[in-house]
Amino acid sequence: MARPHIEPFCDRDVHFKNMLLPGFGRDMGFKMLSLDTDSGACSMTVQFGGGYKQAPGFSWSEMEMMVVEGELRVGDRSVRKGHYFFVPAGYAMPAISSEQGALVLMMYNTAEPSHVEATEHHPQCQLNLYHDVDSYMDIPWAVGNVTKPSVASGCLIKLLNYNPISHAMTFLYCMTPNFYQDNISYHDCAEESYHLWGTSWMMQFGDLPTGGYFWRPAYINHGAFASEFGCIALGRTDSKLFNHFHYNPWSTPVQNRERSGARLYQRDPLLYRWAVSKDHNHPHGPEDFETTMPRRGEGFDQAGARVSDGKQHSHWHGHHHHDHGHHHD
Amino acid sequence: MSFKNLFIEHQRSAEEQAWIDEEIAEQEARFSKIEKEMQDLAPQRDTWYHEFLDRVSTIGFNMDGDDKLVIKPEDLPVKPEGHRDRVVWKHGADGD
Ligand SMILES: [Fe+2]
């Protein structure tokens, strides 16, 4: 089964293990934060030792990386703490090294960690998805209302990655000192967080300090929330984030999911009725015609099919209708 | 869970499978430790729950952002009979 609920966990409580998987450089230590028992997808705190060197290459898995401390050399660039990478599966990264060592977060999203030496991208790589940014220096803090209902003011975010299909997000968030939010929340998606610095409190799990981490499956209560002295963290969701707020500390995940269904029924009754009225056995959900409809393709006679120069709207007559009084049906 | 992104087919080596198996075993141990710690926190949590109910019925419940609604004391939920406090759910609503 997927990743289990790991909350709360603090990586400061365990030692680094040597990464012995092929392809990675020597002197790479890791602390496992959470692992998908089927796919091998995982999130790890990683320590690159001083003098670490890794050859150019790609991973079979999509990967996200955040520099927490220290400096990395990536190709001919130096990147420092706060630098975030989104690396699609099969994307060949340049050589990576660290003179003095660096602490990073590495998140493999679709398979176990891997590094295949290569200077060219895999042919299946979705190159256009790659991006990296100095999130500390080059993105301003924005108010936390990326979704409504939203968090209380004092919780700010920087959006780092957004998947337009699943609405999965990666973001930095911070809580100002003395932040508090008095509600209990749950979501229809899994949620993950790593505390880069500082401590926050949740009513179910207590304090989460620097190095604190959680992977929380959908529908699990969390909150009320507070942070006495403030904190900054990296957060992720694996699909659309919706805040189902309530004030019943004793509700269970099964009850929470039922309530989500009730709210879907109240909001989108037609869709809800259709979805539950059929046995939708397709493993990838209902058909989306945008991905299955026949398309013209390369051999199609594009010129022959053309009826205009591509700038024409024949319904715009370009003259005044009142002159001869005709009208459209 | 799935990020619904590209997965490139590849062969998982015996070495990689062994690595995963070792990590799964350690994760099981980590999970059990957390579960126990969270059970031990139950008495403290009970106080936190009741303080929370006091606050939402006095200062208010955060409905959306800073918009607050003061919950009438008579509308506060009641702890279910025989409820065993639990906050760690291995696979969420999908059971253990
Ligand atoms: Fe949340």
GROMACS .gro file of C-alpha atoms and ligand atoms in nm:
model
  426
    1MET     CA    1   0.000   0.000   0.000
    2ALA     CA    2   0.091   0.362  -0.047
    3ARG     CA    3   0.287   0.560   0.210
    4PRO     CA    4   0.169   0.511   0.568
    5HIS     CA    5   0.083   0.793   0.805
    6ILE     CA    6   0.413   0.916   0.949
    7GLU     CA    7   0.334   1.195   1.196
    8PRO     CA    8   0.505   1.338   1.384
    9PHE     CA    9   0.862   1.243   1.302
   10CYS     CA   10   1.182   1.440   1.355
   11ASP     CA   11   1.486   1.356   1.144
   12ARG     CA   12   1.714   1.491   1.418
   13ASP     CA   13   1.623   1.182   1.621
   14VAL     CA   14   1.791   0.938   1.380
   15HIS     CA   15   2.132   0.896   1.216
   16PHE     CA   16   2.220   0.925   0.849
   17LYS     CA   17   2.260   0.597   0.662
   18ASN     CA   18   2.498   0.554   0.371
   19MET     CA   19   2.330   0.564   0.032
   20LEU     CA   20   2.450   0.250  -0.140
   21LEU     CA   21   2.221   0.245  -0.443
   22PRO     CA   22   2.416   0.249  -0.770
   23GLY     CA   23   2.479   0.576  -0.952
   24PHE     CA   24   2.500   0.802  -0.649
   25GLY     CA   25   2.833   0.941  -0.535
   26ARG     CA   26   3.014   0.822  -0.225
   27ASP     CA   27   2.957   1.009   0.099
   28MET     CA   28   2.586   1.058   0.054
   29GLY     CA   29   2.395   1.002   0.377
   30PHE     CA   30   2.018   0.979   0.396
   31LYS     CA   31   1.738   0.968   0.650
   32MET     CA   32   1.419   0.812   0.521
   33LEU     CA   33   1.115   1.029   0.594
   34SER     CA   34   0.848   0.826   0.418
   35LEU     CA   35   0.837   0.553   0.156
   36ASP     CA   36   0.569   0.418  -0.075
   37THR     CA   37   0.593   0.044  -0.018
   38ASP     CA   38   0.483  -0.041  -0.374
   39SER     CA   39   0.645   0.215  -0.601
   40GLY     CA   40   0.951   0.291  -0.386
   41ALA     CA   41   0.870   0.664  -0.412
   42CYS     CA   42   1.010   0.837  -0.107
   43SER     CA   43   1.116   1.156   0.066
   44MET     CA   44   1.458   1.176   0.230
   45THR     CA   45   1.678   1.421   0.414
   46VAL     CA   46   2.015   1.390   0.243
   47GLN     CA   47   2.361   1.496   0.357
   48PHE     CA   48   2.621   1.535   0.084
   49GLY     CA   49   2.965   1.519   0.244
   50GLY     CA   50   3.239   1.773   0.165
   51GLY     CA   51   3.389   1.678  -0.172
   52TYR     CA   52   3.077   1.492  -0.287
   53LYS     CA   53   3.064   1.432  -0.663
   54GLN     CA   54   2.787   1.288  -0.877
   55ALA     CA   55   2.816   1.230  -1.251
   56PRO     CA   56   2.564   1.383  -1.494
   57GLY     CA   57   2.255   1.168  -1.528
   58PHE     CA   58   1.883   1.115  -1.489
   59SER     CA   59   1.643   0.932  -1.260
   60TRP     CA   60   1.366   0.693  -1.366
   61SER     CA   61   1.151   0.883  -1.120
   62GLU     CA   62   1.031   1.238  -1.113
   63MET     CA   63   1.229   1.414  -0.844
   64GLU     CA   64   1.211   1.733  -0.639
   65MET     CA   65   1.504   1.873  -0.445
   66MET     CA   66   1.543   2.159  -0.198
   67VAL     CA   67   1.874   2.281  -0.060
   68VAL     CA   68   1.834   2.318   0.317
   69GLU     CA   69   2.190   2.414   0.419
   70GLY     CA   70   2.523   2.460   0.245
   71GLU     CA   71   2.611   2.501  -0.119
   72LEU     CA   72   2.587   2.274  -0.423
   73ARG     CA   73   2.756   2.304  -0.758
   74VAL     CA   74   2.508   2.207  -1.029
   75GLY     CA   75   2.678   2.216  -1.368
   76ASP     CA   76   2.844   2.558  -1.378
   77ARG     CA   77   2.613   2.718  -1.120
   78SER     CA   78   2.635   2.745  -0.744
   79VAL     CA   79   2.307   2.704  -0.561
   80ARG     CA   80   2.244   2.772  -0.196
   81LYS     CA   81   1.983   2.712   0.071
   82GLY     CA   82   1.633   2.771  -0.053
   83HIS     CA   83   1.711   2.654  -0.406
   84TYR     CA   84   1.432   2.430  -0.538
   85PHE     CA   85   1.450   2.189  -0.834
   86PHE     CA   86   1.164   2.014  -1.013
   87VAL     CA   87   1.322   1.741  -1.225
   88PRO     CA   88   1.097   1.533  -1.453
   89ALA     CA   89   1.166   1.162  -1.490
   90GLY     CA   90   1.442   1.103  -1.744
   91TYR     CA   91   1.579   1.458  -1.726
   92ALA     CA   92   1.960   1.450  -1.741
   93MET     CA   93   2.101   1.681  -1.476
   94PRO     CA   94   2.457   1.810  -1.509
   95ALA     CA   95   2.725   1.692  -1.266
   96ILE     CA   96   2.648   1.779  -0.904
   97SER     CA   97   2.914   1.836  -0.642
   98SER     CA   98   2.963   2.003  -0.307
   99GLU     CA   99   3.292   2.137  -0.182
  100GLN     CA  100   3.193   2.193   0.181
  101GLY     CA  101   2.891   1.962   0.197
  102ALA     CA  102   2.520   2.034   0.184
  103LEU     CA  103   2.195   1.927   0.347
  104VAL     CA  104   1.910   1.877   0.100
  105LEU     CA  105   1.562   1.732   0.080
  106MET     CA  106   1.516   1.480  -0.200
  107MET     CA  107   1.171   1.362  -0.299
  108TYR     CA  108   1.130   1.081  -0.554
  109ASN     CA  109   0.768   1.090  -0.665
  110THR     CA  110   0.708   0.799  -0.898
  111ALA     CA  111   0.970   0.532  -0.820
  112GLU     CA  112   1.262   0.444  -0.593
  113PRO     CA  113   1.572   0.668  -0.600
  114SER     CA  114   1.789   0.605  -0.905
  115HIS     CA  115   2.067   0.778  -1.091
  116VAL     CA  116   2.158   0.665  -1.441
  117GLU     CA  117   2.474   0.822  -1.578
  118ALA     CA  118   2.383   1.015  -1.893
  119THR     CA  119   2.446   1.346  -2.060
  120GLU     CA  120   2.131   1.322  -2.271
  121HIS     CA  121   1.770   1.319  -2.158
  122HIS     CA  122   1.567   1.000  -2.183
  123PRO     CA  123   1.350   1.009  -2.501
  124GLN     CA  124   1.032   0.991  -2.290
  125CYS     CA  125   1.130   1.284  -2.068
  126GLN     CA  126   0.883   1.570  -2.047
  127LEU     CA  127   1.158   1.830  -2.075
  128ASN     CA  128   0.930   2.132  -2.052
  129LEU     CA  129   0.832   2.045  -1.693
  130TYR     CA  130   1.183   2.108  -1.560
  131HIS     CA  131   1.229   2.420  -1.352
  132ASP     CA  132   1.442   2.544  -1.065
  133VAL     CA  133   1.437   2.861  -0.860
  134ASP     CA  134   1.605   3.029  -0.565
  135SER     CA  135   1.288   3.029  -0.359
  136TYR     CA  136   1.434   3.234  -0.076
  137MET     CA  137   1.567   3.519  -0.292
  138ASP     CA  138   1.350   3.521  -0.603
  139ILE     CA  139   0.992   3.457  -0.490
  140PRO     CA  140   0.798   3.693  -0.260
  141TRP     CA  141   0.574   3.566   0.020
  142ALA     CA  142   0.207   3.568  -0.071
  143VAL     CA  143  -0.100   3.541   0.148
  144GLY     CA  144  -0.199   3.181   0.209
  145ASN     CA  145  -0.537   3.188   0.037
  146VAL     CA  146  -0.444   2.960  -0.256
  147THR     CA  147  -0.760   2.774  -0.168
  148LYS     CA  148  -1.087   2.878  -0.008
  149PRO     CA  149  -1.176   2.844   0.275
  150SER     CA  150  -0.822   2.946   0.358
  151VAL     CA  151  -0.572   2.955   0.640
  152ALA     CA  152  -0.568   3.245   0.884
  153SER     CA  153  -0.347   3.544   0.806
  154GLY     CA  154   0.003   3.491   0.936
  155CYS     CA  155   0.045   3.174   0.732
  156LEU     CA  156   0.217   3.278   0.407
  157ILE     CA  157   0.321   3.075   0.107
  158LYS     CA  158   0.552   3.064  -0.194
  159LEU     CA  159   0.422   2.832  -0.464
  160LEU     CA  160   0.708   2.621  -0.607
  161ASN     CA  161   0.531   2.371  -0.829
  162TYR     CA  162   0.176   2.318  -0.946
  163ASN     CA  163   0.044   2.024  -1.145
  164PRO     CA  164  -0.240   2.155  -1.363
  165ILE     CA  165  -0.391   1.807  -1.403
  166SER     CA  166  -0.394   1.678  -1.046
  167HIS     CA  167  -0.360   2.023  -0.880
  168ALA     CA  168  -0.079   1.875  -0.669
  169MET     CA  169   0.135   2.150  -0.518
  170THR     CA  170   0.476   2.203  -0.371
  171PHE     CA  171   0.516   2.519  -0.168
  172LEU     CA  172   0.712   2.689   0.103
  173TYR     CA  173   0.503   2.810   0.391
  174CYS     CA  174   0.578   3.005   0.703
  175MET     CA  175   0.390   3.095   1.015
  176THR     CA  176   0.454   3.427   1.183
  177PRO     CA  177   0.536   3.426   1.555
  178ASN     CA  178   0.218   3.394   1.759
  179PHE     CA  179   0.024   3.247   1.465
  180TYR     CA  180  -0.282   3.053   1.559
  181GLN     CA  181  -0.579   2.910   1.375
  182ASP     CA  182  -0.864   2.756   1.571
  183ASN     CA  183  -1.014   2.493   1.346
  184ILE     CA  184  -0.963   2.128   1.265
  185SER     CA  185  -0.876   2.055   0.904
  186TYR     CA  186  -0.861   1.756   0.674
  187HIS     CA  187  -0.817   1.719   0.301
  188ASP     CA  188  -0.913   1.486   0.015
  189CYS     CA  189  -0.542   1.453  -0.065
  190ALA     CA  190  -0.229   1.342   0.115
  191GLU     CA  191  -0.024   1.619   0.272
  192GLU     CA  192   0.347   1.629   0.349
  193SER     CA  193   0.563   1.878   0.534
  194TYR     CA  194   0.921   1.922   0.641
  195HIS     CA  195   1.014   2.190   0.894
  196LEU     CA  196   1.318   2.373   0.757
  197TRP     CA  197   1.330   2.582   1.070
  198GLY     CA  198   1.115   2.650   1.374
  199THR     CA  199   0.837   2.483   1.565
  200SER     CA  200   0.464   2.464   1.510
  201TRP     CA  201   0.197   2.290   1.712
  202MET     CA  202  -0.104   2.083   1.615
  203MET     CA  203  -0.366   1.977   1.863
  204GLN     CA  204  -0.341   1.604   1.774
  205PHE     CA  205   0.035   1.567   1.741
  206GLY     CA  206   0.193   1.832   1.965
  207ASP     CA  207   0.505   2.028   1.869
  208LEU     CA  208   0.684   1.973   1.538
  209PRO     CA  209   1.038   2.116   1.567
  210THR     CA  210   1.314   2.195   1.314
  211GLY     CA  211   1.366   1.877   1.112
  212GLY     CA  212   1.009   1.776   1.192
  213TYR     CA  213   0.818   1.591   0.925
  214PHE     CA  214   0.485   1.440   0.840
  215TRP     CA  215   0.330   1.239   0.561
  216ARG     CA  216  -0.041   1.234   0.624
  217PRO     CA  217  -0.289   1.036   0.412
  218ALA     CA  218  -0.618   1.199   0.317
  219TYR     CA  219  -0.905   1.256   0.565
  220ILE     CA  220  -0.697   1.263   0.884
  221ASN     CA  221  -0.780   1.542   1.130
  222HIS     CA  222  -0.510   1.799   1.202
  223GLY     CA  223  -0.535   2.130   1.383
  224ALA     CA  224  -0.601   2.354   1.570
  225PHE     CA  225  -0.272   2.515   1.473
  226ALA     CA  226  -0.027   2.748   1.644
  227SER     CA  227   0.333   2.861   1.631
  228GLU     CA  228   0.475   3.052   1.924
  229PHE     CA  229   0.798   3.173   1.764
  230GLY     CA  230   0.729   3.112   1.393
  231CYS     CA  231   0.848   2.850   1.146
  232ILE     CA  232   0.930   2.791   0.779
  233ALA     CA  233   0.852   2.463   0.606
  234LEU     CA  234   0.828   2.288   0.272
  235GLY     CA  235   0.481   2.152   0.205
  236ARG     CA  236   0.334   1.927  -0.061
  237THR     CA  237   0.000   1.780  -0.158
  238ASP     CA  238  -0.047   1.495  -0.404
  239SER     CA  239  -0.369   1.634  -0.556
  240LYS     CA  240  -0.612   1.922  -0.510
  241LEU     CA  241  -0.594   2.085  -0.167
  242PHE     CA  242  -0.932   2.171  -0.017
  243ASN     CA  243  -0.961   2.270   0.348
  244HIS     CA  244  -1.251   2.089   0.509
  245PHE     CA  245  -1.266   2.282   0.838
  246HIS     CA  246  -1.472   2.172   1.138
  247TYR     CA  247  -1.466   2.166   1.518
  248ASN     CA  248  -1.527   1.802   1.609
  249PRO     CA  249  -1.202   1.659   1.753
  250TRP     CA  250  -1.349   1.308   1.762
  251SER     CA  251  -1.443   1.255   1.397
  252THR     CA  252  -1.266   0.965   1.223
  253PRO     CA  253  -1.115   0.950   0.871
  254VAL     CA  254  -1.411   0.739   0.757
  255GLN     CA  255  -1.655   1.002   0.886
  256ASN     CA  256  -1.446   1.279   0.733
  257ARG     CA  257  -1.448   1.110   0.394
  258GLU     CA  258  -1.824   1.061   0.419
  259ARG     CA  259  -1.860   1.432   0.491
  260SER     CA  260  -1.647   1.516   0.186
  261GLY     CA  261  -1.886   1.303  -0.018
  262ALA     CA  262  -2.185   1.482   0.138
  263ARG     CA  263  -2.032   1.819   0.049
  264LEU     CA  264  -1.966   1.705  -0.308
  265TYR     CA  265  -2.331   1.598  -0.328
  266GLN     CA  266  -2.441   1.940  -0.202
  267ARG     CA  267  -2.212   2.132  -0.436
  268ASP     CA  268  -2.217   1.926  -0.758
  269PRO     CA  269  -2.528   1.706  -0.731
  270LEU     CA  270  -2.544   1.617  -1.102
  271LEU     CA  271  -2.183   1.505  -1.118
  272TYR     CA  272  -2.217   1.321  -0.787
  273ARG     CA  273  -2.524   1.131  -0.902
  274TRP     CA  274  -2.362   1.034  -1.229
  275ALA     CA  275  -2.041   0.923  -1.057
  276VAL     CA  276  -2.217   0.694  -0.810
  277SER     CA  277  -2.482   0.569  -1.051
  278LYS     CA  278  -2.245   0.365  -1.266
  279ASP     CA  279  -1.988   0.104  -1.207
  280HIS     CA  280  -1.684   0.291  -1.330
  281ASN     CA  281  -1.439   0.009  -1.350
  282HIS     CA  282  -1.175   0.183  -1.555
  283PRO     CA  283  -0.856   0.186  -1.346
  284HIS     CA  284  -0.772   0.544  -1.448
  285GLY     CA  285  -1.119   0.686  -1.388
  286PRO     CA  286  -1.376   0.798  -1.641
  287GLU     CA  287  -1.267   0.870  -1.994
  288ASP     CA  288  -1.145   1.221  -2.064
  289PHE     CA  289  -1.220   1.281  -2.432
  290GLU     CA  290  -0.941   1.534  -2.452
  291THR     CA  291  -0.691   1.254  -2.413
  292THR     CA  292  -0.878   0.995  -2.625
  293MET     CA  293  -1.047   1.183  -2.912
  294PRO     CA  294  -0.914   1.118  -3.264
  295ARG     CA  295  -0.689   1.401  -3.377
  296ARG     CA  296  -0.588   1.505  -3.727
  297GLY     CA  297  -0.226   1.389  -3.696
  298GLU     CA  298   0.068   1.467  -3.918
  299GLY     CA  299  -0.055   1.302  -4.242
  300PHE     CA  300  -0.379   1.502  -4.247
  301ASP     CA  301  -0.444   1.737  -4.539
  302GLN     CA  302  -0.436   2.058  -4.331
  303ALA     CA  303  -0.435   2.286  -4.637
  304GLY     CA  304  -0.731   2.104  -4.793
  305ALA     CA  305  -0.936   2.136  -4.474
  306ARG     CA  306  -0.877   2.509  -4.443
  307VAL     CA  307  -1.173   2.734  -4.530
  308SER     CA  308  -1.021   3.068  -4.438
  309ASP     CA  309  -0.693   3.245  -4.376
  310GLY     CA  310  -0.737   3.178  -4.003
  311LYS     CA  311  -0.829   3.535  -3.913
  312GLN     CA  312  -1.185   3.540  -4.040
  313HIS     CA  313  -1.513   3.541  -3.843
  314SER     CA  314  -1.780   3.509  -4.114
  315HIS     CA  315  -2.054   3.589  -3.860
  316TRP     CA  316  -1.905   3.936  -3.833
  317HIS     CA  317  -2.057   4.087  -4.146
  318GLY     CA  318  -1.861   4.406  -4.126
  319HIS     CA  319  -2.164   4.620  -4.217
  320HIS     CA  320  -2.455   4.768  -4.031
  321HIS     CA  321  -2.755   4.537  -3.999
  322HIS     CA  322  -3.007   4.817  -3.945
  323ASP     CA  323  -2.957   4.929  -4.311
  324HIS     CA  324  -3.150   4.631  -4.443
  325GLY     CA  325  -3.307   4.492  -4.133
  326HIS     CA  326  -3.207   4.123  -4.157
  327HIS     CA  327  -3.146   3.921  -3.845
  328HIS     CA  328  -2.991   3.594  -3.746
  329ASP     CA  329  -3.207   3.296  -3.659
  330MET     CA  330  -0.103   0.822  -0.336
  331SER     CA  331   0.003   0.937  -0.675
  332PHE     CA  332   0.136   1.259  -0.814
  333LYS     CA  333  -0.009   1.140  -1.148
  334ASN     CA  334   0.307   1.236  -1.328
  335LEU     CA  335   0.529   1.057  -1.569
  336PHE     CA  336   0.667   0.722  -1.472
  337ILE     CA  337   0.924   0.572  -1.707
  338GLU     CA  338   0.917   0.193  -1.720
  339HIS     CA  339   1.237   0.038  -1.594
  340GLN     CA  340   1.360  -0.280  -1.437
  341ARG     CA  341   1.406  -0.275  -1.060
  342SER     CA  342   1.724  -0.465  -0.974
  343ALA     CA  343   1.752  -0.717  -0.691
  344GLU     CA  344   1.979  -0.472  -0.515
  345GLU     CA  345   1.717  -0.198  -0.537
  346GLN     CA  346   1.443  -0.433  -0.419
  347ALA     CA  347   1.657  -0.532  -0.120
  348TRP     CA  348   1.710  -0.165  -0.039
  349ILE     CA  349   1.334  -0.102  -0.053
  350ASP     CA  350   1.260  -0.407   0.164
  351GLU     CA  351   1.503  -0.288   0.429
  352GLU     CA  352   1.348   0.059   0.425
  353ILE     CA  353   0.996  -0.087   0.451
  354ALA     CA  354   1.098  -0.284   0.761
  355GLU     CA  355   1.249   0.025   0.922
  356GLN     CA  356   0.944   0.232   0.832
  357GLU     CA  357   0.721  -0.026   1.005
  358ALA     CA  358   0.927   0.014   1.321
  359ARG     CA  359   0.915   0.393   1.291
  360PHE     CA  360   0.539   0.383   1.246
  361SER     CA  361   0.487   0.164   1.555
  362LYS     CA  362   0.703   0.393   1.766
  363ILE     CA  363   0.507   0.700   1.656
  364GLU     CA  364   0.176   0.524   1.714
  365LYS     CA  365   0.280   0.440   2.070
  366GLU     CA  366   0.405   0.793   2.139
  367MET     CA  367   0.079   0.938   2.015
  368GLN     CA  368  -0.120   0.702   2.237
  369ASP     CA  369   0.087   0.818   2.532
  370LEU     CA  370  -0.005   1.176   2.449
  371ALA     CA  371  -0.378   1.105   2.488
  372PRO     CA  372  -0.429   1.261   2.838
  373GLN     CA  373  -0.251   1.582   2.732
  374ARG     CA  374  -0.448   1.585   2.406
  375ASP     CA  375  -0.777   1.556   2.593
  376THR     CA  376  -0.695   1.881   2.773
  377TRP     CA  377  -0.603   2.044   2.440
  378TYR     CA  378  -0.934   1.932   2.288
  379HIS     CA  379  -1.131   2.085   2.572
  380GLU     CA  380  -0.934   2.409   2.564
  381PHE     CA  381  -1.007   2.421   2.190
  382LEU     CA  382  -1.381   2.380   2.251
  383ASP     CA  383  -1.362   2.658   2.512
  384ARG     CA  384  -1.189   2.889   2.261
  385VAL     CA  385  -1.420   2.824   1.966
  386SER     CA  386  -1.720   2.892   2.189
  387THR     CA  387  -1.562   3.212   2.323
  388ILE     CA  388  -1.319   3.372   2.073
  389GLY     CA  389  -1.459   3.176   1.780
  390PHE     CA  390  -1.390   2.909   1.520
  391ASN     CA  391  -1.187   3.005   1.210
  392MET     CA  392  -1.440   2.943   0.932
  393ASP     CA  393  -1.239   3.096   0.649
  394GLY     CA  394  -0.915   3.290   0.696
  395ASP     CA  395  -0.971   3.527   0.986
  396ASP     CA  396  -1.351   3.509   0.968
  397LYS     CA  397  -1.461   3.363   1.297
  398LEU     CA  398  -1.782   3.217   1.418
  399VAL     CA  399  -1.850   3.182   1.789
  400ILE     CA  400  -2.001   2.837   1.838
  401LYS     CA  401  -2.287   2.827   2.089
  402PRO     CA  402  -2.189   2.603   2.381
  403GLU     CA  403  -2.496   2.388   2.320
  404ASP     CA  404  -2.373   2.321   1.963
  405LEU     CA  405  -2.034   2.186   2.067
  406PRO     CA  406  -1.981   1.817   1.986
  407VAL     CA  407  -1.992   1.547   2.252
  408LYS     CA  408  -1.718   1.289   2.284
  409PRO     CA  409  -1.867   0.959   2.161
  410GLU     CA  410  -1.942   0.700   2.427
  411GLY     CA  411  -1.648   0.464   2.477
  412HIS     CA  412  -1.430   0.663   2.238
  413ARG     CA  413  -1.066   0.555   2.227
  414ASP     CA  414  -0.853   0.855   2.143
  415ARG     CA  415  -0.670   0.795   1.818
  416VAL     CA  416  -0.489   1.034   1.580
  417VAL     CA  417  -0.257   0.804   1.382
  418TRP     CA  418  -0.432   0.617   1.100
  419LYS     CA  419  -0.192   0.407   0.897
  420HIS     CA  420  -0.380   0.437   0.568
  421GLY     CA  421  -0.631   0.704   0.656
  422ALA     CA  422  -0.991   0.618   0.567
  423ASP     CA  423  -0.877   0.302   0.388
  424GLY     CA  424  -0.825   0.114   0.713
  425ASP     CA  425  -0.519  -0.063   0.841
  426FE      FE  426  -0.351   2.049   0.608
   0.00000   0.00000   0.00000
